[in-house]
Tab-separated table of C-alpha atoms in Angstrom:
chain	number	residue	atom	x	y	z
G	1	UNK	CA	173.946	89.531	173.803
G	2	UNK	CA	177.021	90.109	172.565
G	3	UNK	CA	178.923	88.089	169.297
G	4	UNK	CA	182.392	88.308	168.869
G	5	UNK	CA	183.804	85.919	165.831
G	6	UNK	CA	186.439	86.409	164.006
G	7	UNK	CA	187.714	83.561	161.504
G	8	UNK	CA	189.487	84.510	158.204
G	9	UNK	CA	193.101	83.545	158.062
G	10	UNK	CA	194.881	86.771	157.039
G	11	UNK	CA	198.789	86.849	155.452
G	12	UNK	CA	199.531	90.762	155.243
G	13	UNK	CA	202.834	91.454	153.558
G	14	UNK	CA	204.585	92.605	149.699
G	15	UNK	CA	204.861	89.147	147.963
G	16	UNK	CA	201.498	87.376	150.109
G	17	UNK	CA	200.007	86.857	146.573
G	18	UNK	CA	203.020	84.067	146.292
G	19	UNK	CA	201.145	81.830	149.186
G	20	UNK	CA	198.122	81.497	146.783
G	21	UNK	CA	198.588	77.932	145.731
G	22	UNK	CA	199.577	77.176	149.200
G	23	UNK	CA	196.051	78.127	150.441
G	24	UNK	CA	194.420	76.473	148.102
G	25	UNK	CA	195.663	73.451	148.576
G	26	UNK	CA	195.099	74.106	152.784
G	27	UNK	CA	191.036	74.897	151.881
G	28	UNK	CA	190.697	71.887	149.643
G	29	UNK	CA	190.416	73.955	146.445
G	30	UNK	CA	191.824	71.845	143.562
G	31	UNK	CA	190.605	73.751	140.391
G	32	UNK	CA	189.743	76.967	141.760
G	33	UNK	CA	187.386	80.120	139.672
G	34	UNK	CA	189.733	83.259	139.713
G	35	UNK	CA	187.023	85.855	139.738
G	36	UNK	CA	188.589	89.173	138.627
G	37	UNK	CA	187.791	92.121	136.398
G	38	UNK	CA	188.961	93.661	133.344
G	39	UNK	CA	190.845	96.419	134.425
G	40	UNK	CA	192.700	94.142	136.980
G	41	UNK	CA	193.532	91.696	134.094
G	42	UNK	CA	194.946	94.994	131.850
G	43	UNK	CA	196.598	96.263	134.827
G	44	UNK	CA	198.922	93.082	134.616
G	45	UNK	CA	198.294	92.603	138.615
G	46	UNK	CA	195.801	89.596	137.426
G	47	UNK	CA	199.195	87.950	136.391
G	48	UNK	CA	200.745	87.743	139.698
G	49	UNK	CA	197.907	85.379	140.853
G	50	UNK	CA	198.071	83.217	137.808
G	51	UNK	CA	201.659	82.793	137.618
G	52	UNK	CA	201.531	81.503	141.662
G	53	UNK	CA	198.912	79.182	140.708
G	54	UNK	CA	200.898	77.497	138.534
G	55	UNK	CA	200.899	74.215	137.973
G	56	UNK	CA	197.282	74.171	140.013
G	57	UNK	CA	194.425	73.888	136.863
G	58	UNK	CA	192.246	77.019	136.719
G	59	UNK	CA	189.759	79.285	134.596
G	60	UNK	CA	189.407	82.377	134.919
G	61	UNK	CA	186.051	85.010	134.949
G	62	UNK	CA	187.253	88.777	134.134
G	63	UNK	CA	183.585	89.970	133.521
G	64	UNK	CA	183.051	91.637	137.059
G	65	UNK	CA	180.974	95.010	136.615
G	66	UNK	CA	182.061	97.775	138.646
G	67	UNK	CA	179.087	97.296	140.871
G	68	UNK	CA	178.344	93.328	141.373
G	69	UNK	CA	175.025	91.840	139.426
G	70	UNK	CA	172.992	88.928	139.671
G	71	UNK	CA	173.548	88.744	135.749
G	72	UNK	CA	177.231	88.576	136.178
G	73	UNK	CA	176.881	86.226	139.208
G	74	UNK	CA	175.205	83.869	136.767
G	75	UNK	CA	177.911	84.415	134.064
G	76	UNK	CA	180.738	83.400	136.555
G	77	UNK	CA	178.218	80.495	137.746
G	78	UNK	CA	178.244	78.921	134.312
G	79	UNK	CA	181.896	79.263	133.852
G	80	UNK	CA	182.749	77.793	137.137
G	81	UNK	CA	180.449	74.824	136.251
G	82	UNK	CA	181.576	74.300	132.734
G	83	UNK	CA	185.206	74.426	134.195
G	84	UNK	CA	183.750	71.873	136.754
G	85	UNK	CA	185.368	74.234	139.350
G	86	UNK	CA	185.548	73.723	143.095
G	87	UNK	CA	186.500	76.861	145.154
G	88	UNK	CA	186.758	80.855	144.156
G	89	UNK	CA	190.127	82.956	144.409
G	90	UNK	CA	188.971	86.423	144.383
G	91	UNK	CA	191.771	89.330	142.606
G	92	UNK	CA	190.458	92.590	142.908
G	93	UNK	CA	188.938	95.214	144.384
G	94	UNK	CA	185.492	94.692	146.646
G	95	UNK	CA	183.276	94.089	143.526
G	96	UNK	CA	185.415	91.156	142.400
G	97	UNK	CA	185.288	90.021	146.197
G	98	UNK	CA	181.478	90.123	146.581
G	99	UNK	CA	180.815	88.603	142.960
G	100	UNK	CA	182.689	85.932	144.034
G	101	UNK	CA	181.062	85.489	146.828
G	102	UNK	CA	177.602	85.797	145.130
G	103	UNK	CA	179.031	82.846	142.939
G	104	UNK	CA	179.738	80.661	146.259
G	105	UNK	CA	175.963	81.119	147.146
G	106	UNK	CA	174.335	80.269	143.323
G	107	UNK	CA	176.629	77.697	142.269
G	108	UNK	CA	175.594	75.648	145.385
G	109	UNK	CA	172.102	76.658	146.464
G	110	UNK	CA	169.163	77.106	144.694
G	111	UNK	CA	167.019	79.684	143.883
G	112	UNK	CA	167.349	83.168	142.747
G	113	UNK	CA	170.088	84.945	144.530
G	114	UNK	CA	167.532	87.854	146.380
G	115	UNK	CA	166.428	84.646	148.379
G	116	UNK	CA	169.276	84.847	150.301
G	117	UNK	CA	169.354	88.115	150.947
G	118	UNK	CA	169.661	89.619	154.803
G	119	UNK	CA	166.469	92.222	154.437
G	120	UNK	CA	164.655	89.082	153.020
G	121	UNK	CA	165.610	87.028	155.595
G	122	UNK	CA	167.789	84.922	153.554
G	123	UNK	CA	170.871	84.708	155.824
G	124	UNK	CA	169.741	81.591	157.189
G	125	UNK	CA	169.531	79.830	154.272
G	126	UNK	CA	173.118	79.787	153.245
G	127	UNK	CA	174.278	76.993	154.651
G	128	UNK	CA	177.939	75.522	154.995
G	129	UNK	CA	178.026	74.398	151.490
G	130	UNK	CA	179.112	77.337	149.626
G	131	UNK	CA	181.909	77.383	147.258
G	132	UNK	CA	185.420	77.948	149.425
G	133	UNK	CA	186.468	81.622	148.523
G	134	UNK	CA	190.085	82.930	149.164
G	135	UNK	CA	190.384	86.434	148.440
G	136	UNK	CA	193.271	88.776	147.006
G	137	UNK	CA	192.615	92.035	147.348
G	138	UNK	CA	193.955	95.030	144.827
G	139	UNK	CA	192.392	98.011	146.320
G	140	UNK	CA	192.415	99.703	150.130
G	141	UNK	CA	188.683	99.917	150.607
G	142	UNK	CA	186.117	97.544	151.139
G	143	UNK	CA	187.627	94.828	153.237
G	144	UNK	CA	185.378	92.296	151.659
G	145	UNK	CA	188.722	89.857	151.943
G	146	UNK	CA	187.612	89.181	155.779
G	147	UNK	CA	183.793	89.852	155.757
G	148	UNK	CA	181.156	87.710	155.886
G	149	UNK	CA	178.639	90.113	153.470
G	150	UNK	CA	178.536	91.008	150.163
G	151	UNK	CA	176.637	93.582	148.192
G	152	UNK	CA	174.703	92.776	144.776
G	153	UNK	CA	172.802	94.170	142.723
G	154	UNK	CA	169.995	91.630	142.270
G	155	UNK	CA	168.072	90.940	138.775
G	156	UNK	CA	164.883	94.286	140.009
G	157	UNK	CA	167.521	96.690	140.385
G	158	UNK	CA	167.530	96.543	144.107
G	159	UNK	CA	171.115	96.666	145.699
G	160	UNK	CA	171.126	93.911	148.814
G	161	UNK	CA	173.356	92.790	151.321
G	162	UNK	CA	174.146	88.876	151.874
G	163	UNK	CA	175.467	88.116	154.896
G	164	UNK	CA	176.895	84.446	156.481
G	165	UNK	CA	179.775	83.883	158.414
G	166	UNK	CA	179.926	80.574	155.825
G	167	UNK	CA	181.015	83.213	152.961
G	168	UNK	CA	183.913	84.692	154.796
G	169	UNK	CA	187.197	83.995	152.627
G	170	UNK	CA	188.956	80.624	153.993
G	171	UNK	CA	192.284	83.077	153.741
G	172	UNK	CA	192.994	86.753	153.054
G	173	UNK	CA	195.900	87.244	151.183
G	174	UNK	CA	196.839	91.015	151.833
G	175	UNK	CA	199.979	91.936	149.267
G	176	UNK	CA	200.688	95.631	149.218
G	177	UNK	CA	202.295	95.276	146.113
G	178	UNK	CA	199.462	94.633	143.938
G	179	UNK	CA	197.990	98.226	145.151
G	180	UNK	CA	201.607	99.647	143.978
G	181	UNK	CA	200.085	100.931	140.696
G	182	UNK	CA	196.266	101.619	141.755
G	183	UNK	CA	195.843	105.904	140.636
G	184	UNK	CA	195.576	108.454	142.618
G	185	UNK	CA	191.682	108.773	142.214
G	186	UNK	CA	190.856	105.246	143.314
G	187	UNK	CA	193.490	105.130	146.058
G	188	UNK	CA	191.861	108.024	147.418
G	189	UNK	CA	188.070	106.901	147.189
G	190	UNK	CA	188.890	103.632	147.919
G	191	UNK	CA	190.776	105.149	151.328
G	192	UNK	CA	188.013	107.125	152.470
G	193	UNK	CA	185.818	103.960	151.778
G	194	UNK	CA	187.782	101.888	154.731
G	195	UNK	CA	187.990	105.670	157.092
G	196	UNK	CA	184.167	105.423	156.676
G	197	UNK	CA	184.064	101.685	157.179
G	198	UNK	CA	186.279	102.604	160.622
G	199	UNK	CA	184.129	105.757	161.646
G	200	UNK	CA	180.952	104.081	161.322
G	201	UNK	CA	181.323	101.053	162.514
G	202	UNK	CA	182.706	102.563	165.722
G	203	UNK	CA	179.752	104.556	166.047
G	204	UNK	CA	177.362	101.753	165.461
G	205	UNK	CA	175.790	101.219	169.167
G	206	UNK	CA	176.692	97.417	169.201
G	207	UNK	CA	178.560	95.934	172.348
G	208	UNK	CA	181.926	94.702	170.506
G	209	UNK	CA	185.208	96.245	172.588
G	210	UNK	CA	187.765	94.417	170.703
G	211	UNK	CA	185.818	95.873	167.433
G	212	UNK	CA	186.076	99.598	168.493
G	213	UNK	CA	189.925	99.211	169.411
G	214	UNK	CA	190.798	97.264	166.239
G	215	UNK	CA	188.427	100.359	164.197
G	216	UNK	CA	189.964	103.399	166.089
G	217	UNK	CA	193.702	102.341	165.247
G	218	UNK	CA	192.441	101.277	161.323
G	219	UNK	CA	190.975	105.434	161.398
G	220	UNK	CA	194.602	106.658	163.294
G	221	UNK	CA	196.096	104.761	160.332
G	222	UNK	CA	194.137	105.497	157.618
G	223	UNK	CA	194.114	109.071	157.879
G	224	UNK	CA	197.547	109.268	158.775
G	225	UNK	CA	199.006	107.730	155.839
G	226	UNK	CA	196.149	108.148	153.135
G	227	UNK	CA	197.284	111.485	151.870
G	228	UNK	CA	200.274	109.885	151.485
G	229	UNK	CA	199.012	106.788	149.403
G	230	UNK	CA	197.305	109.186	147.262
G	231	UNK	CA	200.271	111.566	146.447
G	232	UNK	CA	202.917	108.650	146.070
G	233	UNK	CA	201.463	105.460	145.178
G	234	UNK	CA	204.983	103.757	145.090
G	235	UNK	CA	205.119	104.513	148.892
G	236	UNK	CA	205.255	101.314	150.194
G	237	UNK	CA	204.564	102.136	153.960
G	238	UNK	CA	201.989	104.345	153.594
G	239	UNK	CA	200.587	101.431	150.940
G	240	UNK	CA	200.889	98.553	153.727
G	241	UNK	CA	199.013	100.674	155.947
G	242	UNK	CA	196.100	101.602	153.791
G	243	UNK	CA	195.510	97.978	153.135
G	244	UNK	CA	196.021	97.292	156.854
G	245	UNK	CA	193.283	100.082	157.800
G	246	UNK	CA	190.903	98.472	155.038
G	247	UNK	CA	191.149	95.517	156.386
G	248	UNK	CA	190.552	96.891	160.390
G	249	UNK	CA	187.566	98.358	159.123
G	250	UNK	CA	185.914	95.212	158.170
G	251	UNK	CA	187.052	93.393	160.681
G	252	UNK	CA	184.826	95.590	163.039
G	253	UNK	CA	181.703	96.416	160.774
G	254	UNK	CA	180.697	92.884	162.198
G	255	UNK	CA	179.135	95.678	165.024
G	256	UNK	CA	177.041	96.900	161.919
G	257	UNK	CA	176.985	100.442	159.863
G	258	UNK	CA	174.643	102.968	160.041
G	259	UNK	CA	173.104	105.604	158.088
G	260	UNK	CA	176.709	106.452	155.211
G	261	UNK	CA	175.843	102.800	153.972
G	262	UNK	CA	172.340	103.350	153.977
G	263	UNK	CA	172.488	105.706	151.827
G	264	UNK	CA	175.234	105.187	149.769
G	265	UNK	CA	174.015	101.249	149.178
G	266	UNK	CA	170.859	103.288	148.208
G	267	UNK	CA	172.098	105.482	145.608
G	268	UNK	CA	174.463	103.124	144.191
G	269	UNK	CA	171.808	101.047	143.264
G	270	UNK	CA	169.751	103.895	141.660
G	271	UNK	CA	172.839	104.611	139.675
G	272	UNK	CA	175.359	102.034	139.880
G	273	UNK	CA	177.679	104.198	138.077
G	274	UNK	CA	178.532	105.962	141.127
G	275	UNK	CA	181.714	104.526	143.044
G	276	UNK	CA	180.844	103.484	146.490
G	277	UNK	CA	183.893	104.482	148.619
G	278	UNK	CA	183.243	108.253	146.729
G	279	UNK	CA	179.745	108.138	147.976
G	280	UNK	CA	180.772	107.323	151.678
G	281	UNK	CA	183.422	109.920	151.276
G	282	UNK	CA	180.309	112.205	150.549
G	283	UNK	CA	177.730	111.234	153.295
G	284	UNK	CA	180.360	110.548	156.205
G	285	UNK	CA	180.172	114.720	157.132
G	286	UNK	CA	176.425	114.663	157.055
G	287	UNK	CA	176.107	111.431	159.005
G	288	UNK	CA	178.655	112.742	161.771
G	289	UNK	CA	176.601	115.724	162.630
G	290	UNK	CA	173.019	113.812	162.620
G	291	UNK	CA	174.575	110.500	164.953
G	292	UNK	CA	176.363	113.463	167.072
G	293	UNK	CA	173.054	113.799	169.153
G	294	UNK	CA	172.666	110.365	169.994
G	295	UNK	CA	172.934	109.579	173.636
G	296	UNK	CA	175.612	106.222	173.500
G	297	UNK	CA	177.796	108.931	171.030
G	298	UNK	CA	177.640	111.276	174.121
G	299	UNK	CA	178.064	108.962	176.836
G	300	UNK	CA	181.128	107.037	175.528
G	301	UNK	CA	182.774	110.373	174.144
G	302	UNK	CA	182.865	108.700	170.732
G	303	UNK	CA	182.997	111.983	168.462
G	304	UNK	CA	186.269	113.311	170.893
G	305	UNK	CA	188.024	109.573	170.882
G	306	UNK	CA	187.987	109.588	167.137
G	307	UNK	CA	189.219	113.025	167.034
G	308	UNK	CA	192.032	112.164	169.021
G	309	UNK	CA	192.443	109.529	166.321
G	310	UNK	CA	192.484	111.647	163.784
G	311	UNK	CA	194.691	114.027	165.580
G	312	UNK	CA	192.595	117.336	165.669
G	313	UNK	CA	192.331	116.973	169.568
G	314	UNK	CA	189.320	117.733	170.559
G	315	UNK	CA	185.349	117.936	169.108
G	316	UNK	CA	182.330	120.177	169.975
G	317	UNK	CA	178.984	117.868	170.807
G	318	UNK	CA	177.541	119.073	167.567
G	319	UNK	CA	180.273	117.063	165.264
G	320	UNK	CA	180.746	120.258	163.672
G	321	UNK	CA	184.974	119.724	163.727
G	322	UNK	CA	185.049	116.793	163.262
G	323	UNK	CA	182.613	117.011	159.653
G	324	UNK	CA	184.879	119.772	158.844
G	325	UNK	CA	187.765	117.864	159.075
G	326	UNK	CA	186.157	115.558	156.628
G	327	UNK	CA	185.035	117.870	154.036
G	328	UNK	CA	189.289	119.214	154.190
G	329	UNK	CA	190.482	115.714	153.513
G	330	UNK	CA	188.082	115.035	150.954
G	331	UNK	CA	188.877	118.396	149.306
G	332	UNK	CA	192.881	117.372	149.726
G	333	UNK	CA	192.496	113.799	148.077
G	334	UNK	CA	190.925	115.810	145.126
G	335	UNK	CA	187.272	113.798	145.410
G	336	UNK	CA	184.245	115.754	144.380
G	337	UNK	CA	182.672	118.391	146.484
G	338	UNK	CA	178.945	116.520	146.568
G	339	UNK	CA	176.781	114.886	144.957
G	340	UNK	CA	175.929	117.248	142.413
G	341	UNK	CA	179.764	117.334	141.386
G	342	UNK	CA	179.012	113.267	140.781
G	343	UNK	CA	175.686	114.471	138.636
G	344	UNK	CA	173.158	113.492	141.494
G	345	UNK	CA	169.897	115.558	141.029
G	346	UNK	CA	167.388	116.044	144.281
G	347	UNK	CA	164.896	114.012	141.861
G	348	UNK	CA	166.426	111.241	142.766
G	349	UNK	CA	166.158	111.513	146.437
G	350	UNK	CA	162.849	109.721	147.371
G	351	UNK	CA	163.824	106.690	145.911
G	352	UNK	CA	167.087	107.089	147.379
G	353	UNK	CA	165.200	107.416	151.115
G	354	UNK	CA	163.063	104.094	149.826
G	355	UNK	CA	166.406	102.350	149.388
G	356	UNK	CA	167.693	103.812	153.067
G	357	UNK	CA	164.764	102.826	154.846
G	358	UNK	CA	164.809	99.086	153.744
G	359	UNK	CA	169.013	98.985	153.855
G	360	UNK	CA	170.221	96.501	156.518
G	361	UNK	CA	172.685	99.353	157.581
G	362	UNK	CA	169.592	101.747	158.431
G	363	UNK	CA	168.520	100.083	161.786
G	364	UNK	CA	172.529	99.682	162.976
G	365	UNK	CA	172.984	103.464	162.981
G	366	UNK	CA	173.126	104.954	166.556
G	367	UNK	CA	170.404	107.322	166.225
G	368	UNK	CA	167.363	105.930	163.630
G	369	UNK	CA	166.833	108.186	160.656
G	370	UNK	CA	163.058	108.965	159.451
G	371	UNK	CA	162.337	110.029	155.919
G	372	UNK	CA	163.062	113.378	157.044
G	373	UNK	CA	166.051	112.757	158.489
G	374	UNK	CA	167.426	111.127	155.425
G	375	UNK	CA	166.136	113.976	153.159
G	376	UNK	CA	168.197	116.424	155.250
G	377	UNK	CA	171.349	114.732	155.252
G	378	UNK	CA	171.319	114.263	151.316
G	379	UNK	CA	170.590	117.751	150.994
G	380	UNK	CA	173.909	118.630	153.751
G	381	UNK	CA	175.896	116.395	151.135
G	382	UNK	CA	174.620	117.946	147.329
């Protein structure tokens, strides 16, 4: 059976950010937790939330790691209490998004956070009463502002998904503007992060038609204008794009990912000083050519419609142009060449495959992916 859902109210436009006070008032939030982090706070783009919450009573959390923890989920929890909080606005990139919504789960349910974890079984268990999250995104990338997971690294170094449609944001405030400044570096990893989230989710063998059109227009827009974001960053159309395609790529992961997110969930976790988006940047060549053989790829010409999107016409059945066309674009946005360039050693692979095989992504992937499998593609993407 098939589940189509979508529910987060979503203003995309320069100046959203100024409806902020106006939402919270809509999803009952009275003395909301703005969960940020310090670079956002530096960057001055933490003061455009502030200053249109004014006159609304707030505190503020600024201690989001680049890769969300249980241990800063329980900071934020004891701030939000001691503030005697009652919702979550969210200013920042995905990690900021999914801390706060780790925060909705602990400050209102009990138990260590892994509990509630999907591979656990945990989904179940979070229940209408988490903390009401709005979410104002900084970055193109993750399109956490209108997903129902999040991804933590919990307290034995595992890194887990937490999925609920209870934790999607009340509203999505999408605001170009506040991406105006973000460098070239991050603009482009965080870019490729939302063309992965669009590839792979359209691959994923799911029944979701509205998902695959809304994920093959994010990729025609992503890639189109991406470049562009990266060489300009004061290039406001090719800005309100980006953030569009981020957000079209969530949208449709509800079909699932597949084997990019198994992997780079895994490795992320073995080193959490790897940026995600860079990582899925990495795998997405790799991952092409091993789902290429997969019969619903084959059937519903999936590899040639989002070469068409991408506008390099046509693609063999192997993947081969379509991973080529990859590895150019991450070579143009200046990202590393593999993992080796981001110091990843082949040491480090078995425990990455452990991670793979137990990732909720792993068993979304069009074609499964054995131990071997999984050894083969890291080695395509050193």
């Amino acid at each position: 059976m098939a589940r189509i859902l979508y529910l987060t109210q979503i203003e995309i436009d320069f100046g959203a950010v100024k409806l902020l006070a106006a939402e919270c008032e809509r999803s009952g939030i009275r003395r909301p937790l703005v969960v940020t982090d310090a670079g956002v706070r530096a960057a001055g783009v933490l003061e455009h939330a502030t200053d249109a919450l004014a006159g609304l009573p707030h505190a503020v959390f600024d201690g989001t790691p680049s890769n969300p923890t249980e241990a800063a989920v329980r900071a934020a929890v004891e701030v939000y209490r001691r503030e005697r909080c009652d919702g979550l606005v969210a200013v920042g990139g995905g990690s900021s998004i999914d801390l706060a919504k780790g925060v909705a789960i602990a400050a209102t349910h009990d138990g260590p956070l892994a509990t509630y974890a999907t591979i656990e079984g945990g989904s179940a268990k979070i229940s209408e009463r988490v903390a009401p999250l709005i979410a104002v995104p900084t970055t193109a990338g993750t399109g956490s502002e209108v997903a129902r997971g999040a991804i933590v690294i919990v307290d034995d170094g595992r890194k887990l998904g937490f999925h609920s449609w209870h934790l999607m944001p009340r509203t999505a405030l999408l605001d170009p503007e506040l991406t105006l400044g973000l460098p070239p570096g991050l603009t482009a990893a965080t870019g490729m992060d939302a063309i992965a989230h669009c590839m792979e989710t359209f691959m994923a063998p799911a029944v979701n038609p509205p998902a695959d059109g809304i994920a093959l227009d994010g990729l025609a827009r992503g890639w189109a204008h991406i470049e562009r974001a990266t060489r300009d960053g004061q290039d406001r159309d090719a800005r309100w794009n980006m953030m569009s395609a981020s957000m079209q790529g969530a949208l449709a992961f509800q079909k699932g990912l597949g084997c990019v997110h198994s992997l780079s969930h895994s490795l992320g976790g073995v080193n959490p000083k790897l940026h995600h988006g860079t990582l899925n940047a990495i795998f997405l060549p790799a991952v092409v050519r091993f789902n290429a053989a997969a019969v619903s790829i084959q059937r519903e010409q999936r590899l040639q419609r989002m070469a068409q999107a991408i506008g390099i016409g046509s693609c063999d059945a192997q993947g081969d142009a379509l991973s080529e066309a990859l590895r150019a674009m991450n070579e143009r946005l200046g990202l590393p060449r593999g993992l080796a360039a981001m110091g990843v050693t082949r040491d480090l692979f078995e425990r990455v495959i452990d991670g793979a095989m137990a990732d909720h992504c792993h068993k979304t992937n069009p074609r499964l992916a054995t131990r071997e499998d999984y050894r083969a593609m890291l080695e395509a993407s050193l």
